[in-house]
Amino acid sequence: MAKAPYQPPVQSKFGQVFDSLFLLALVMAALFVPLYLGLAGGGKTTLEMPDKSWAGMQQNATMQAQWEKLGYTDGTEAKDGKTPAADLIAARFDYTFEPVELGLTALVVIGYFFIVFHWSKKEYQDVIDERFNNK
Amino acid sequence: MSQTTAVHGERISLLRVLGPGHVWALGVGIVLVGEYMGWNFAVGKGGAIAALVACWFAGLLYTCVAMIDSEVTSTVAAAGGQYAQAKHIIGPLMAFNVGLFLVFAYTMLEAANAITLGYLVQTVGSMSGFENTHDKPFIVLTIMFLAWLNYRGVYATLTFNLVITAIAFVAIWVLFFAVQPWSDVYMKHDQLLTGLPYGWLGVLAAMHFGMWYYLGIEGTTQAAEEVRSPARALPLGTMTGIMTLLIAATMTWYICAGLMPWEYLGQAVTPLFDAARLTDSTVLMVLLFIGTIFSTLASANGCINDASRAWFSMGRDRYLPQAFGAVHPKYRTPYRSIVFLVPVALVFAIFAPLDQVITFSILSGLLEYTFMAFNVLMFRKKWPLGTIPRGYVHPFHPLPAIVLLILCTATYFAVFLGYGTQLIAMMVFYIMASLWFALHRYKFVRRGAQFTMPWPKPVGY
Amino acid sequence: MNNFVLLEYAAWGISALLGLWMLADLIYTDRTYSEEMLTSSQEGDIEDSLVIDPTQQGGQK
């Protein structure tokens, strides 16, 4: 005995517009909340380099030549229209982390996939039942 | 069947006009820009050598993706690509998420392209002695022009892509031979390669942007309803695409690592253009300028194409408001989806920093590849070989799926290193969207009707 | 005011024109055709692959 196919309600124009705007808002929030809270790019740090000469920044003659060709200079001040390379050279990522953070992140990712697969499976059963006229 | 392409009939559909060359252009066109910008952030995350290791491991990851994708796509050929696959193989909520992965991976990539193009025009403006140059007008123009091109029809769009992608690819080859890789006239690897600044952890961290060498190659499947013979053209276009990219990626690394100190390379916006600047040749500079512009255009173009088709497919199934399922009667394009995604791309391109935008794109891609590994396992289980006709069967199953899953896990960890907050923000977004779909949106979706493949009942149901 | 500034204004201008063109065509199309017709596309099946001469993109066939 086949069950009657599910008849979805037809969404009103207003509902469609509202849903579209809601999704837009959600996307913007995903971008701007981390940026706004200043959380993005938090994993960066700067090396301590008291000596800002090329040699002091561990740059050999070849590196120095290439930096200068690209329009950079040593020291902390711009000179001859060249910007100082010190900030670029000293920029580093900070890879130290708490195991708890890693654990939490892993939990979120795995939890997400688990929920999505679980829910999908339930919905999929409905689809198959209706499509193939299961009892 | 009931589908007709006549405008005067009752139904309209997308046009089947594309050949394997277009598929190659769509796949490689989206990705080739990865050699012109973005990949070099991997150098910043782990040093130049780490970036090369990451390039090859990411290459392995994408070979798995291409193999898996070719098999599933040659069977489930529908616009929306992986979205339609998820719908038939895993279930509606997964499909909704996959659709969003696609839309965001591509829309963010499109934004990244526009940023790069704007930056490059601005740089050239400053180099020519102009003051107070801006990048915003060119960012906006890029997005508007390509959206318009996409609006006007797929054939012209992808033919345009084929030409500019080929030129951008040739530019890399020309630069490669011009720097005489067999001699040390330009190449100073012995002087510039300084080992691993972050040790082996950096190699792992570099996997994050190592993905960028190839990200988007799986987009070939989006064109499934517009390809003349999908079962043949899609695997062919995808596989030749991944080979093209492996070669281009290695050459790009070799050129750049032999010319620039890693601290610069790791933070550059347009590394190949900078490499050309360092050769002192105006011809090369102009060529790589054109190459960069073309590759960003080709990529953004393909991205608009793919993102709008994914959005369109979801609208057609009412996963999204059904108005998005409309096809333009004259141009045969999903015109409402194309227009809707323009402001999203604009906002990200104008307000967000490049590495953030790229990370958003990479994360969406990464979630999608994780899904693909499970997808192919379930595909083989629910429809074992022989139960349905497959256009292509990938070898060594389930090895590619397992390798893919391991590499994905490593890449999640790589993103976590340095960009942990974005990872969480992105996950929160997808969780919210999933709840919205499951609790609100799904009631508008027809159940049995969304399963459109002429397949037998899956094993176990 | 220099040439680059002109270029920037040109970029803004063309962007605005393209945007307006798309909006105008979108509104025109939506009003000319019925919603049923516009959203009548169905998920395709491979067996029905039609080869269409690209020059016939207008869909006269």
XYZ file of C-alpha atoms in Angstrom:
657
model
C 0.000 0.000 0.000
C 1.657 3.192 -1.148
C 1.567 6.263 1.025
C 0.315 9.457 -0.639
C 3.244 11.582 -1.768
C 4.101 14.510 0.462
C 2.647 17.741 -0.911
C 4.792 20.686 0.091
C 3.134 24.058 0.681
C 3.837 26.698 -1.949
C 5.937 29.465 -0.533
C 4.634 33.005 -0.885
C 6.622 35.699 -2.699
C 7.211 37.398 0.610
C 8.481 34.185 2.176
C 10.882 33.675 -0.721
C 12.291 37.176 -0.408
C 12.588 36.802 3.347
C 14.446 33.490 3.049
C 16.860 34.964 0.508
C 17.607 37.934 2.747
C 18.027 35.678 5.754
C 20.683 33.655 3.940
C 22.471 36.821 2.855
C 22.515 38.043 6.450
C 23.894 34.715 7.659
C 26.720 34.828 5.111
C 27.637 38.394 6.032
C 27.635 37.468 9.719
C 30.025 34.577 9.072
C 32.454 37.016 7.476
C 32.093 40.102 9.596
C 31.682 38.728 13.105
C 35.249 37.323 13.221
C 36.627 40.428 11.494
C 34.672 42.784 13.744
C 35.669 41.038 16.942
C 39.267 41.230 15.797
C 39.601 37.466 16.085
C 40.666 36.874 12.503
C 44.371 36.566 11.863
C 45.021 36.309 15.589
C 47.547 33.561 14.959
C 50.308 35.970 13.955
C 53.332 37.274 15.817
C 56.480 39.315 15.150
C 60.088 38.228 15.568
C 62.328 40.350 17.802
C 65.049 41.776 15.575
C 67.023 44.587 17.220
C 69.442 44.909 14.294
C 67.474 45.994 11.208
C 70.417 45.911 8.780
C 70.252 43.241 6.039
C 72.847 41.119 7.817
C 71.091 41.620 11.143
C 67.880 40.272 9.601
C 69.736 37.152 8.368
C 69.532 38.158 4.713
C 72.499 37.180 2.516
C 73.769 39.161 -0.470
C 71.452 37.452 -2.978
C 68.391 38.011 -0.804
C 69.388 41.640 -0.269
C 69.707 42.207 -4.012
C 66.242 40.717 -4.641
C 64.610 42.718 -1.864
C 66.040 45.923 -3.260
C 64.908 45.057 -6.764
C 61.397 44.495 -5.424
C 61.430 47.985 -3.928
C 62.376 47.347 -0.302
C 65.103 48.715 1.917
C 66.717 47.755 5.226
C 66.348 49.776 8.409
C 63.048 51.093 9.744
C 62.595 54.187 7.580
C 61.526 54.410 3.944
C 64.288 55.781 1.747
C 64.571 56.570 -1.978
C 60.931 55.622 -2.415
C 61.577 52.142 -1.005
C 59.606 50.716 1.888
C 61.355 48.949 4.780
C 61.360 45.158 4.531
C 61.694 44.654 8.277
C 57.974 44.117 8.931
C 57.709 41.484 6.218
C 60.833 39.674 7.359
C 59.830 39.660 11.019
C 56.241 38.452 10.462
C 55.679 34.924 11.717
C 52.743 32.675 12.454
C 52.188 31.620 16.005
C 51.613 27.888 15.934
C 51.425 27.368 19.673
C 48.021 26.129 20.734
C 46.265 24.559 23.680
C 45.324 20.901 23.216
C 41.888 21.881 24.514
C 41.415 24.239 21.549
C 42.406 21.531 19.136
C 40.100 19.057 20.837
C 37.173 21.471 20.732
C 37.729 22.297 17.077
C 37.941 18.611 16.198
C 34.765 18.013 18.130
C 32.925 20.758 16.237
C 34.008 19.439 12.828
C 33.272 15.799 13.612
C 30.019 16.733 15.367
C 28.944 18.749 12.366
C 29.479 15.869 9.953
C 27.844 13.444 12.329
C 24.698 15.567 12.629
C 24.492 16.235 8.898
C 24.886 12.555 7.976
C 22.462 11.431 10.637
C 19.749 13.886 9.641
C 20.312 13.266 5.931
C 19.840 9.559 6.436
C 16.414 10.093 7.978
C 15.330 12.429 5.185
C 16.811 10.121 2.558
C 14.698 7.213 3.804
C 11.565 9.301 3.114
C 12.775 10.165 -0.357
C 13.475 6.551 -1.258
C 10.190 5.319 0.219
C 8.214 7.796 -1.845
C 10.232 7.380 -5.018
C 10.121 3.570 -5.021
C 6.706 3.166 -3.415
C 7.993 1.324 -0.390
C 5.257 -0.145 1.788
C 11.661 12.093 -21.834
C 9.704 15.200 -21.108
C 12.622 17.574 -21.356
C 12.638 19.785 -24.414
C 14.790 22.708 -25.358
C 12.171 24.589 -27.298
C 11.330 27.986 -25.909
C 7.860 27.858 -27.399
C 7.119 24.526 -25.771
C 6.145 24.122 -22.172
C 9.609 23.734 -20.800
C 12.949 25.434 -21.023
C 16.317 24.153 -19.940
C 19.989 24.983 -20.048
C 21.679 24.439 -23.406
C 23.836 21.410 -24.226
C 26.552 23.021 -26.285
C 29.901 22.317 -24.589
C 32.723 19.948 -25.584
C 35.692 18.485 -23.616
C 37.781 21.591 -24.396
C 35.256 23.720 -22.573
C 35.308 21.336 -19.621
C 39.096 21.613 -19.495
C 38.791 25.399 -19.718
C 36.201 25.497 -16.973
C 38.283 23.274 -14.668
C 41.757 24.638 -15.380
C 40.450 28.157 -15.961
C 39.131 28.360 -12.432
C 42.256 26.917 -10.902
C 45.155 28.263 -12.934
C 44.911 31.564 -11.096
C 46.075 29.554 -8.075
C 49.550 29.560 -9.658
C 49.389 33.310 -10.185
C 48.399 34.154 -6.623
C 47.467 32.620 -3.306
C 49.568 29.426 -3.399
C 52.500 31.449 -2.128
C 50.822 31.964 1.259
C 51.871 28.336 1.768
C 55.447 29.617 1.672
C 54.528 32.043 4.445
C 53.081 29.234 6.538
C 56.039 26.891 6.327
C 58.844 28.151 4.077
C 59.573 27.478 0.414
C 60.429 23.792 0.756
C 57.299 23.183 2.800
C 55.290 24.778 -0.010
C 56.714 22.296 -2.510
C 55.934 19.324 -0.280
C 52.454 20.754 0.243
C 52.083 21.215 -3.515
C 52.669 17.528 -4.115
C 50.572 16.278 -1.238
C 47.761 18.578 -2.290
C 48.289 17.199 -5.810
C 47.729 13.712 -4.420
C 44.616 14.923 -2.607
C 43.229 16.354 -5.821
C 44.122 13.294 -7.855
C 41.894 11.360 -5.456
C 39.224 14.044 -5.805
C 39.417 13.910 -9.602
C 39.228 10.099 -9.712
C 36.289 9.922 -7.338
C 34.532 12.829 -8.933
C 34.944 11.459 -12.434
C 33.236 8.228 -11.513
C 30.329 9.752 -9.659
C 29.845 12.596 -12.128
C 29.956 10.414 -15.200
C 26.966 8.683 -13.610
C 25.099 11.552 -11.926
C 25.296 14.145 -14.674
C 23.216 17.080 -13.551
C 23.822 20.783 -13.107
C 24.795 21.380 -9.519
C 27.454 18.665 -9.701
C 28.313 17.434 -6.228
C 25.046 18.860 -4.957
C 23.044 16.522 -7.175
C 25.363 13.669 -6.193
C 24.781 14.275 -2.486
C 21.047 14.434 -3.029
C 20.968 11.043 -4.715
C 23.540 9.289 -2.585
C 23.525 10.704 0.956
C 20.398 12.753 1.528
C 18.791 16.194 1.458
C 20.543 17.920 4.375
C 23.962 16.858 3.104
C 22.968 18.031 -0.359
C 21.973 21.430 0.986
C 25.327 21.749 2.741
C 27.243 20.615 -0.324
C 25.375 23.182 -2.393
C 26.456 25.867 0.042
C 30.069 24.583 0.027
C 30.086 24.968 -3.724
C 28.525 28.397 -3.767
C 30.896 29.755 -1.130
C 34.064 28.088 -2.365
C 33.420 29.633 -5.775
C 32.044 32.994 -4.742
C 34.969 33.558 -2.366
C 37.406 32.482 -5.062
C 35.734 34.942 -7.396
C 36.159 37.693 -4.772
C 39.839 36.748 -4.355
C 40.335 37.020 -8.101
C 38.760 40.440 -8.253
C 40.962 41.619 -5.358
C 44.091 40.389 -7.134
C 43.134 41.981 -10.407
C 42.375 45.298 -8.729
C 45.648 45.181 -6.818
C 47.631 44.454 -9.965
C 46.082 47.304 -11.945
C 46.769 49.585 -8.998
C 50.402 48.405 -8.786
C 50.964 48.998 -12.456
C 49.354 52.422 -12.077
C 51.754 53.297 -9.266
C 54.723 51.870 -11.170
C 53.845 54.150 -14.083
C 54.126 57.139 -11.762
C 50.488 57.896 -10.972
C 49.621 58.918 -7.440
C 46.539 58.093 -5.369
C 45.595 55.040 -7.382
C 42.659 52.929 -6.231
C 41.890 49.260 -6.713
C 38.172 49.336 -5.909
C 36.859 50.496 -9.321
C 38.639 47.595 -11.039
C 37.471 45.082 -8.450
C 33.882 46.138 -9.051
C 34.280 46.251 -12.818
C 35.683 42.699 -12.886
C 32.732 41.296 -11.005
C 30.125 43.243 -12.931
C 31.612 42.479 -16.337
C 31.878 38.749 -15.727
C 28.428 38.552 -14.195
C 27.118 40.254 -17.304
C 29.006 37.848 -19.564
C 27.576 34.893 -17.659
C 24.123 36.376 -17.831
C 24.398 36.508 -21.611
C 25.092 32.818 -22.188
C 27.294 29.874 -21.388
C 28.812 29.180 -24.774
C 30.381 32.602 -25.261
C 31.436 32.630 -21.617
C 33.339 29.366 -21.736
C 34.793 29.945 -25.181
C 36.160 33.207 -23.823
C 37.538 31.181 -20.923
C 39.204 28.650 -23.193
C 41.158 31.365 -24.979
C 42.310 33.354 -21.951
C 43.156 30.236 -19.938
C 45.359 28.963 -22.744
C 47.191 32.298 -22.889
C 47.728 32.367 -19.121
C 49.056 28.780 -19.238
C 51.460 29.590 -22.058
C 52.712 32.623 -20.104
C 53.908 30.341 -17.284
C 55.807 28.172 -19.786
C 57.418 31.198 -21.416
C 58.548 32.536 -18.048
C 59.853 29.095 -17.112
C 62.119 28.931 -20.148
C 63.047 32.595 -19.967
C 64.551 32.207 -16.490
C 66.724 29.363 -17.849
C 65.989 26.787 -15.155
C 69.031 24.737 -16.255
C 71.498 27.497 -15.292
C 72.021 29.811 -12.334
C 71.766 33.090 -14.256
C 68.436 33.880 -12.580
C 67.791 30.868 -10.398
C 69.399 31.162 -6.957
C 67.869 28.243 -5.112
C 71.155 27.567 -3.330
C 71.153 31.102 -1.904
C 67.459 31.569 -1.225
C 66.285 28.228 0.161
C 66.937 28.465 3.863
C 65.417 25.291 5.196
C 62.232 25.038 7.224
C 61.559 28.131 9.374
C 58.859 26.334 11.357
C 60.277 22.840 11.154
C 58.035 19.945 10.092
C 54.982 21.513 11.681
C 55.310 24.206 9.019
C 55.145 21.583 6.281
C 51.835 20.408 7.659
C 50.604 23.992 8.079
C 51.501 24.741 4.460
C 48.899 22.171 3.325
C 46.331 24.886 4.035
C 47.337 27.068 1.099
C 48.815 24.132 -0.813
C 45.197 23.365 -1.720
C 45.107 26.649 -3.570
C 47.251 25.242 -6.389
C 44.267 23.134 -7.439
C 41.136 24.415 -5.729
C 38.139 24.408 -8.042
C 39.128 21.607 -10.432
C 36.084 19.686 -9.255
C 33.971 22.497 -10.727
C 33.965 20.747 -14.094
C 30.940 18.784 -12.944
C 28.784 21.890 -12.733
C 28.551 21.952 -16.502
C 27.004 18.480 -16.683
C 23.717 19.639 -18.173
C 25.425 21.785 -20.755
C 28.010 19.265 -22.000
C 27.252 17.361 -25.182
C 28.385 13.947 -23.883
C 28.939 14.217 -20.131
C 29.948 10.594 -19.557
C 32.978 11.041 -21.797
C 33.782 14.745 -21.641
C 33.671 15.172 -17.874
C 36.263 12.524 -16.874
C 38.463 13.486 -19.816
C 38.343 17.207 -19.078
C 38.884 16.684 -15.337
C 41.832 14.287 -15.663
C 43.694 16.339 -18.272
C 42.974 19.339 -16.080
C 44.624 17.869 -12.985
C 47.694 16.887 -15.023
C 47.988 20.398 -16.449
C 47.846 21.796 -12.956
C 50.440 19.452 -11.436
C 52.908 20.549 -14.106
C 52.072 24.238 -13.836
C 52.230 24.172 -10.031
C 55.686 22.609 -9.921
C 57.059 25.014 -12.525
C 55.613 27.984 -10.677
C 57.198 26.898 -7.432
C 60.557 26.394 -9.114
C 60.553 29.838 -10.708
C 59.407 31.739 -7.639
C 61.509 29.915 -5.049
C 64.603 30.571 -7.150
C 63.938 34.290 -7.391
C 62.497 35.596 -4.135
C 63.369 35.428 -0.430
C 60.706 33.303 1.250
C 59.585 36.085 3.592
C 58.617 38.162 0.572
C 57.163 35.301 -1.432
C 55.047 34.186 1.512
C 53.210 37.519 1.614
C 53.206 38.618 -2.023
C 49.887 39.236 -3.786
C 51.061 38.520 -7.342
C 54.132 36.232 -7.118
C 54.494 35.312 -10.791
C 54.261 38.938 -11.840
C 56.932 39.766 -9.243
C 59.085 36.968 -10.643
C 58.842 38.597 -14.064
C 59.786 41.963 -12.548
C 62.950 40.389 -11.134
C 64.099 39.277 -14.575
C 64.407 42.918 -15.723
C 62.636 42.042 -18.966
C 59.804 44.357 -19.958
C 58.434 41.778 -22.374
C 58.162 39.190 -19.608
C 56.620 41.740 -17.278
C 53.943 42.618 -19.806
C 53.342 38.940 -20.556
C 52.951 37.978 -16.911
C 50.807 41.032 -16.294
C 48.492 39.826 -19.039
C 48.756 36.269 -17.732
C 47.738 37.337 -14.242
C 44.859 39.461 -15.507
C 43.628 36.668 -17.787
C 43.936 33.966 -15.174
C 41.980 36.009 -12.639
C 39.329 36.764 -15.245
C 39.084 33.144 -16.363
C 38.824 31.984 -12.795
C 36.262 34.519 -11.678
C 34.308 33.761 -14.820
C 34.234 30.036 -14.144
C 33.361 30.708 -10.521
C 30.313 32.763 -11.400
C 29.307 30.004 -13.788
C 29.652 27.261 -11.167
C 28.301 29.112 -8.153
C 25.204 30.241 -10.027
C 24.520 26.729 -11.312
C 24.733 25.297 -7.818
C 22.432 28.035 -6.498
C 20.087 27.460 -9.435
C 19.898 23.711 -8.842
C 19.018 24.248 -5.206
C 16.336 26.733 -6.189
C 14.910 24.260 -8.718
C 14.518 21.677 -5.961
C 13.145 24.376 -3.628
C 16.037 23.927 -1.236
C 16.236 27.653 -1.755
C 13.378 29.961 -2.759
C 12.055 28.458 -5.990
C 12.400 31.726 -7.873
C 16.108 30.944 -8.208
C 15.255 27.941 -10.362
C 14.418 30.200 -13.296
C 16.150 29.943 -16.667
C 16.405 32.957 -18.953
C 14.232 32.232 -22.009
C 16.618 33.889 -24.425
C 20.101 33.331 -23.002
C 19.297 30.027 -21.263
C 21.210 30.907 -18.147
C 20.169 30.805 -14.464
C 19.919 34.573 -14.571
C 18.364 35.262 -11.174
C 21.014 33.233 -9.372
C 23.744 35.075 -11.249
C 22.354 38.452 -10.223
C 21.714 37.400 -6.614
C 25.310 36.318 -6.039
C 26.801 39.573 -7.366
C 26.393 41.564 -4.124
C 27.838 38.700 -2.052
C 30.979 38.654 -4.183
C 31.177 42.453 -4.120
C 30.965 42.693 -0.337
C 33.685 40.124 0.217
C 35.948 41.546 -2.485
C 35.664 45.093 -1.186
C 35.744 44.622 2.578
C 37.737 41.488 3.410
C 41.525 40.906 3.294
C 42.775 38.491 0.635
C 44.081 35.726 2.884
C 40.760 35.690 4.797
C 38.750 35.399 1.618
C 40.986 32.600 0.386
C 40.658 30.801 3.709
C 36.867 30.947 3.476
C 37.089 29.471 0.014
C 39.565 26.761 1.015
C 37.487 25.740 4.035
C 34.370 25.320 1.962
C 36.383 23.288 -0.520
C 37.840 21.166 2.255
C 34.407 20.363 3.683
C 33.346 19.367 0.195
C 36.271 16.968 -0.286
C 35.566 15.382 3.071
C 32.043 14.811 1.870
C 33.317 13.323 -1.409
C 35.273 10.608 0.370
C 32.156 9.438 2.215
C 30.098 9.986 -0.891
C 31.993 7.522 -3.063
C 32.063 4.888 -0.318
C 28.293 5.087 -0.008
C 27.849 5.248 -3.767
C 29.656 1.934 -4.248
C 27.734 0.424 -1.371
C 24.250 1.519 -2.420
C 24.796 0.839 -6.125
C 27.572 -1.772 -6.487
C 29.390 -2.016 -9.818
C 27.139 -3.508 -12.463
C 23.828 -2.318 -11.025
C 23.862 0.961 -12.944
C 25.834 2.080 -16.024
C 28.894 4.139 -15.091
C 30.718 6.302 -17.622
C 33.997 5.785 -15.789
C 35.064 3.465 -12.959
C 38.003 4.628 -10.852
C 40.663 2.059 -9.887
C 41.890 0.925 -6.434
C 38.614 1.594 -4.629
C 38.473 2.299 -1.641
C 42.095 3.456 -1.452
C 41.536 6.914 -3.025
C 38.689 7.606 -0.601
C 40.815 6.658 2.413
C 43.828 8.679 1.235
C 41.528 11.618 0.595
C 40.088 11.397 4.092
C 43.546 11.291 5.693
C 44.775 14.267 3.682
C 41.613 16.212 4.517
C 42.154 15.592 8.222
C 45.729 16.851 7.915
C 44.483 19.952 6.118
C 41.893 20.732 8.809
C 44.778 20.722 11.261
C 46.800 22.931 8.891
C 43.990 25.486 8.757
C 43.646 25.281 12.523
C 47.299 26.363 12.780
C 47.093 30.129 12.384
C 43.467 30.365 11.223
C 41.611 28.509 13.968
C 39.033 31.256 14.471
C 37.961 31.268 10.848
C 37.596 27.506 10.962
C 35.216 27.791 13.910
C 33.337 30.756 12.398
C 32.817 28.810 9.184
C 31.608 25.715 11.046
C 29.163 27.821 13.069
C 27.838 29.244 9.802
C 27.254 25.807 8.293
C 25.678 24.504 11.483
C 23.274 27.455 11.596
C 22.440 27.033 7.933
C 21.823 23.295 8.451
C 19.436 23.948 11.318
C 17.601 26.527 9.225
C 17.269 24.035 6.411
C 16.216 21.033 8.447
C 13.760 22.872 10.698
C 12.315 25.452 8.320
C 13.231 25.146 4.677
C 12.799 21.428 4.048
C 9.010 21.580 4.365
C 8.852 23.285 0.949
C 10.725 20.452 -0.760
C 9.020 17.652 -2.651
C 10.265 14.303 -1.367
C 10.330 11.534 -3.938
C 10.458 13.887 -6.903
C 13.942 15.148 -6.105
C 15.396 11.738 -6.910
C 15.617 12.113 -10.682
C 18.126 9.446 -11.760
C 16.689 6.422 -13.561
C 18.328 4.062 -11.065
C 17.040 1.015 -9.198
C 16.378 1.188 -5.478
C 19.638 1.535 -3.472
C 20.896 -1.581 -1.703
C 19.721 -1.639 1.907
C 16.614 0.547 1.548
C 43.192 64.702 -12.283
C 45.257 62.438 -14.474
C 44.745 59.610 -16.918
C 44.523 56.986 -14.217
C 41.712 58.830 -12.503
C 39.859 58.908 -15.815
C 40.389 55.165 -16.066
C 38.935 54.751 -12.589
C 35.867 56.805 -13.455
C 35.445 54.796 -16.632
C 35.563 51.580 -14.581
C 32.877 52.876 -12.206
C 30.768 54.023 -15.128
C 30.925 50.754 -17.047
C 30.220 48.771 -13.874
C 27.112 50.831 -13.237
C 25.940 50.414 -16.825
C 26.397 46.638 -16.782
C 24.606 46.418 -13.457
C 21.706 48.468 -14.699
C 21.521 46.451 -17.900
C 21.242 43.203 -15.949
C 18.632 44.626 -13.589
C 16.588 46.039 -16.453
C 16.704 42.765 -18.366
C 15.838 40.821 -15.225
C 12.784 42.935 -14.566
C 11.746 42.906 -18.222
C 12.113 39.115 -18.450
C 10.203 38.538 -15.233
C 7.312 40.652 -16.482
C 7.228 39.247 -20.014
C 7.160 35.523 -19.238
C 5.083 33.556 -16.801
C 6.745 32.276 -13.644
C 5.704 28.693 -14.528
C 7.544 28.888 -17.828
C 10.679 30.411 -16.347
C 10.972 27.808 -13.597
C 9.997 24.833 -15.733
C 13.517 23.411 -16.053
C 13.933 19.862 -14.755
C 17.025 18.059 -13.562
C 18.483 16.622 -16.756
C 19.074 13.040 -17.739
C 21.966 11.919 -19.895
C 19.885 9.949 -22.393
C 18.300 13.145 -23.573
C 21.521 14.777 -24.676
C 20.593 17.130 -27.460
C 23.240 18.459 -29.786
C 22.455 22.008 -30.632
C 24.362 24.190 -33.000
C 25.805 26.947 -30.814
C 24.837 29.553 -33.383
C 21.227 28.746 -32.582
C 21.571 29.995 -29.075
C 18.467 32.065 -29.387
C 16.578 28.794 -29.346
C 14.666 29.074 -32.607
C 14.580 25.332 -33.000
